[in-house]
XYZ file of C-alpha atoms in Angstrom:
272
model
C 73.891 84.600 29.985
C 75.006 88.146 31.398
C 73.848 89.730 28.041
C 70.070 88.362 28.291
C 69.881 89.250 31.868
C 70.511 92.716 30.760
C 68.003 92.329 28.205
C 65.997 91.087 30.757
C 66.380 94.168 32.662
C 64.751 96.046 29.621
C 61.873 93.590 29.473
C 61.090 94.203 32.939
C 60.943 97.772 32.918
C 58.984 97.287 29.819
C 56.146 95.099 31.418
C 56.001 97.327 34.507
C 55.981 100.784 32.345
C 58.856 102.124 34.725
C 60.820 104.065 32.026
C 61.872 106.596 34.096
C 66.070 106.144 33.099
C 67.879 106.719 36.562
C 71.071 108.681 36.608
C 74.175 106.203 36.689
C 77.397 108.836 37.554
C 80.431 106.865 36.716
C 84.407 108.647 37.115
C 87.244 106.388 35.340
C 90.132 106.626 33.537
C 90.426 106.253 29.634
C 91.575 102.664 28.913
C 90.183 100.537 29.116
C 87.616 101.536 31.794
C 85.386 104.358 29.991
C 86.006 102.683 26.829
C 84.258 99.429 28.556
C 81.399 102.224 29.905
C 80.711 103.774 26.506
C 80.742 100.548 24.784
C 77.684 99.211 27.285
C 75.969 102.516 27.394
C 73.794 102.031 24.827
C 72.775 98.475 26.981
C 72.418 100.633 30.051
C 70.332 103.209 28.643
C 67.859 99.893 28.233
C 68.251 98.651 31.268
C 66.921 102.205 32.733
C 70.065 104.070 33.219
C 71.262 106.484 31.901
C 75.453 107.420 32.191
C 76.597 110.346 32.988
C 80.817 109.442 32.557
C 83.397 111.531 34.055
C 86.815 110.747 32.358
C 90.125 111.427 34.012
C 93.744 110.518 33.886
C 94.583 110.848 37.846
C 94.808 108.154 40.469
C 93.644 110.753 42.776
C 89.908 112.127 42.123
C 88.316 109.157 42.084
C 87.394 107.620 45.320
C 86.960 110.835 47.166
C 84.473 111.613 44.168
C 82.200 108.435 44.745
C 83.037 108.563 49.009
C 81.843 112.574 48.698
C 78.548 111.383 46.989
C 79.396 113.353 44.141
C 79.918 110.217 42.094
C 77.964 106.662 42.346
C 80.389 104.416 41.199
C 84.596 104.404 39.839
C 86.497 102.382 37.364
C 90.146 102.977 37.692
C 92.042 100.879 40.057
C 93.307 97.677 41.461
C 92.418 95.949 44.390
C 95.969 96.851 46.843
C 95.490 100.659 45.792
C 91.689 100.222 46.784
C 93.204 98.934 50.214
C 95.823 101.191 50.672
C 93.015 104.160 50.155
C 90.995 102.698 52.828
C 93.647 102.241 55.045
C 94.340 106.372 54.528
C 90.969 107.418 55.428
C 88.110 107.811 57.940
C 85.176 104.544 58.187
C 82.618 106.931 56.377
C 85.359 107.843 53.326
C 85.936 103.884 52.749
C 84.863 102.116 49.945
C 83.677 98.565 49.025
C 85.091 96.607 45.831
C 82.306 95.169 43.519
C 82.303 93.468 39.914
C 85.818 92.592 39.253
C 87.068 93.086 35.660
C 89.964 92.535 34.470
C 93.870 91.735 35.124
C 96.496 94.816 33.505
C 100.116 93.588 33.296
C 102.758 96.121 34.271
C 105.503 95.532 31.874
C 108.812 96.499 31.375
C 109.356 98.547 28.154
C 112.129 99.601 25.377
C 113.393 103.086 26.345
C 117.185 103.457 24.472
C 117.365 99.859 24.879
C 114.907 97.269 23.049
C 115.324 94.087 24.721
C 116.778 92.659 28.567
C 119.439 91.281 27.040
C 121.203 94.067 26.027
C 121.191 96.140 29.347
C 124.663 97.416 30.590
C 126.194 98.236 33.524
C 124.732 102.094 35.153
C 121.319 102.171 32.675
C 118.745 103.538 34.029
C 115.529 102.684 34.647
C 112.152 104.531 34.987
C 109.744 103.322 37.424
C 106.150 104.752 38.887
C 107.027 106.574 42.367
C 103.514 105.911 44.617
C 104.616 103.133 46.941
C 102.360 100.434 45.992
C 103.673 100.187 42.238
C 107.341 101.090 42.915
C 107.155 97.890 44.942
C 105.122 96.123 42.286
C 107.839 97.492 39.938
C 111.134 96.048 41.749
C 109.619 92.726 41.926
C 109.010 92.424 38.268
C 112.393 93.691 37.947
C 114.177 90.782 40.034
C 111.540 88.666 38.297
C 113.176 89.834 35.108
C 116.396 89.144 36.407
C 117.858 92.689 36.510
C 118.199 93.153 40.112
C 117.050 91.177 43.627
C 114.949 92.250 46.252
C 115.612 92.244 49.723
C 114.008 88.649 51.462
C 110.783 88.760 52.331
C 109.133 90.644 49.777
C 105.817 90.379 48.832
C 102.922 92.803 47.207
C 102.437 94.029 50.705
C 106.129 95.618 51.304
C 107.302 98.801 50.620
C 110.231 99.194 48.763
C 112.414 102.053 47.283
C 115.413 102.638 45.390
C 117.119 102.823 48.778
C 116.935 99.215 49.356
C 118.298 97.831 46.061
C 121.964 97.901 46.390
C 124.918 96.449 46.658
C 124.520 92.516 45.637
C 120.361 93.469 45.099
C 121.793 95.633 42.145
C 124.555 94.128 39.988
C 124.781 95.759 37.708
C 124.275 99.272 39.292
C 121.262 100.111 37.505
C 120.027 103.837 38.598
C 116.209 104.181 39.111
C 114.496 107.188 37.814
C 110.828 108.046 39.621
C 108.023 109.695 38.004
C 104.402 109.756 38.089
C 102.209 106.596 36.374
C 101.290 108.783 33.803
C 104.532 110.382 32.830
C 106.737 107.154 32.707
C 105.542 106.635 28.666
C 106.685 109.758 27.297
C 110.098 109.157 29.226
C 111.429 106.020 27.732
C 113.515 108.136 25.181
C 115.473 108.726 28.230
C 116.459 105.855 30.020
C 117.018 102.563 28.860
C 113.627 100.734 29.628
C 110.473 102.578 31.729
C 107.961 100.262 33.738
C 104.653 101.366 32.885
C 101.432 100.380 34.546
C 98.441 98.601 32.088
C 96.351 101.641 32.176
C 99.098 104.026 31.500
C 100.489 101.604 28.738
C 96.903 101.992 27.086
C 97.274 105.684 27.123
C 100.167 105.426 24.562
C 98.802 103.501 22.607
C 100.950 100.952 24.097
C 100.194 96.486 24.261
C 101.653 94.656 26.596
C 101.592 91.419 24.916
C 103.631 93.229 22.026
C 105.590 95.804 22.945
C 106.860 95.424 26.493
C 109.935 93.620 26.545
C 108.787 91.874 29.885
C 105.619 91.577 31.599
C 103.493 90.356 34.779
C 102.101 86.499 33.661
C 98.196 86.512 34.227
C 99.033 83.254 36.966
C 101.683 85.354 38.881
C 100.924 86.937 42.557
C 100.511 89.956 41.230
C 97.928 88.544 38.583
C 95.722 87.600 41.119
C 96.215 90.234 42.910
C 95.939 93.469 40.519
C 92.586 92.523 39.715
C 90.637 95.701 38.004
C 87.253 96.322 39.558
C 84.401 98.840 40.168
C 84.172 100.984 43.876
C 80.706 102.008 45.525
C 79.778 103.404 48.883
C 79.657 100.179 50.947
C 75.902 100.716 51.373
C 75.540 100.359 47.739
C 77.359 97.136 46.841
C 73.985 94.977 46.361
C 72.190 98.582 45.000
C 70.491 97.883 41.494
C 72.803 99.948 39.413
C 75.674 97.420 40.328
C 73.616 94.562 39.259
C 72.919 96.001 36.155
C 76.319 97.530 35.270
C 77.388 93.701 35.924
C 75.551 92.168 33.960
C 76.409 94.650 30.916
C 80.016 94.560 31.642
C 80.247 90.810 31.976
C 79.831 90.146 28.192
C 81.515 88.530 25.403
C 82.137 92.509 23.505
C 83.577 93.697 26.679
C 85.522 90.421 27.107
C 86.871 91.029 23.527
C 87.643 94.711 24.046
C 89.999 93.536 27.178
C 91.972 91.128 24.808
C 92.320 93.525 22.540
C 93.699 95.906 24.719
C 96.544 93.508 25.882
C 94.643 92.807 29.387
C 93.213 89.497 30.604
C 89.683 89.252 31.739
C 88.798 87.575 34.949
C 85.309 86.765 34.264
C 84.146 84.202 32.286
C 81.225 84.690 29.252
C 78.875 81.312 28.919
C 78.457 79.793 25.699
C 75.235 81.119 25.903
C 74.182 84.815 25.581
């Protein structure tokens, strides 16, 4: 049903001879999000738009891009680091969460070490160092077993290496912090890394078959790391949100999420 409202959208502009594209800016990181842009493009470009994609592999250009105007719309992050950027900044740098995508287990995966089971007593452990996914990483973690977390926690806490010790860390596990983007290429050094879904994606990396744990898609943080799009609040019923929705809610951009090793949270009717 999202498909033929896009081709809708090309009707219309059809019957009302406004083929005039309009400029669509989008900034987002490689995978999956510009591979979801460039693989509706060519449905966009009928619909009246035409893309003009930014790729980058920061956490940090992003939303000051789209609240600077220089940018109409993102595609990078979840919805606690949208929060916790809002939370950071002034009312006119804030930014409003529209057409929710997709769910990207973090996952715990084979440095030295390839499975849980054969962890030992001082390994260490690589883990992203930006507050909201350190914590994210210590609860998967305890939920693996390997350590506890102090009572209380939830998605909201803040948590460091600091705080997991004595009974929290058994087995005296040492915690290595580096950037999102760095933790793949450090595995060969430590006996597992937790890695992010994006970051995963950049090496080449599925978390359905090569992490040796991962976030389950009914879990808190499931329903809570949900992927979406971020617009200038004024523009979160604009046209061009509409009509990247409709393109982006399809069965091909459904499929490219599976095939990734990320679980879609939309839905594609039988009927397109």
């Amino acid at each position: 049903m999202k498909k033929l409202f896009c081709t809708l959208l090309v009707l219309t502009l059809a019957l009302t001879g406004s083929a005039m594209a309009e400029a669509l800016s989008v900034i987002a990181t490689p995978s999956p999000h510009a591979e979801i842009i460039r693989l509706i493009e060519d449905d966009l470009t009928a619909a009246g738009y035409e893309v003009e994609l930014i790729e980058v592999t920061d956490y940090v250009t992003e939303n000051p891009a789209v609240a600077g105007g220089d940018v109409m719309i993102n595609f990078f992050q979840h919805i606690p680091y949208l929060d916790g950027y809002n939370a950071s900044v002034s009312e006119e740098e804030q930014l409003a969460a529209v057409i929710p995508t997709h769910f990207e287990p973090m996952g715990i995966y084979p440095g030295t070490k390839t499975t849980l089971d054969e962890i030992a007593e001082g390994d260490s452990i690589a883990l992203p160092n930006d507050p909201t996914n350190m914590t994210r990483a210590f609860l998967l973690l305890a939920d693996a077993g390997l350590i506890s977390v102090p009572e209380g926690t939830d998605l909201n806490s803040t948590v460091t290496k600091e705080d997991i010790t004595g009974d929290l860390n058994p087995l005296n596990l040492e915690f290595y912090e580096a950037n999102a983007e760095l933790l793949p290429g450090l595995r060969g050094d430590v006996a597992f890394a937790v890695i992010n879904g994006n970051n995963a994606a950049l090496a080449e990396l599925n978390p359905n078959t090569d992490a040796a744990y991962i976030e389950a898609p009914d879990s808190l943080a499931g329903q809570s790391y949900v992927n979406l799009f971020a617009v200038k609040p004024e523009n979160a019923e604009a046209d061009f949100v509409k009509a990247l929705e409709a393109c982006v809610y399809t069965q091909e951009v459904y499929d490219l999420i599976v095939e990734r090793g990320f679980t879609p949270t939309f839905t594609v009717e039988a009927a397109e």
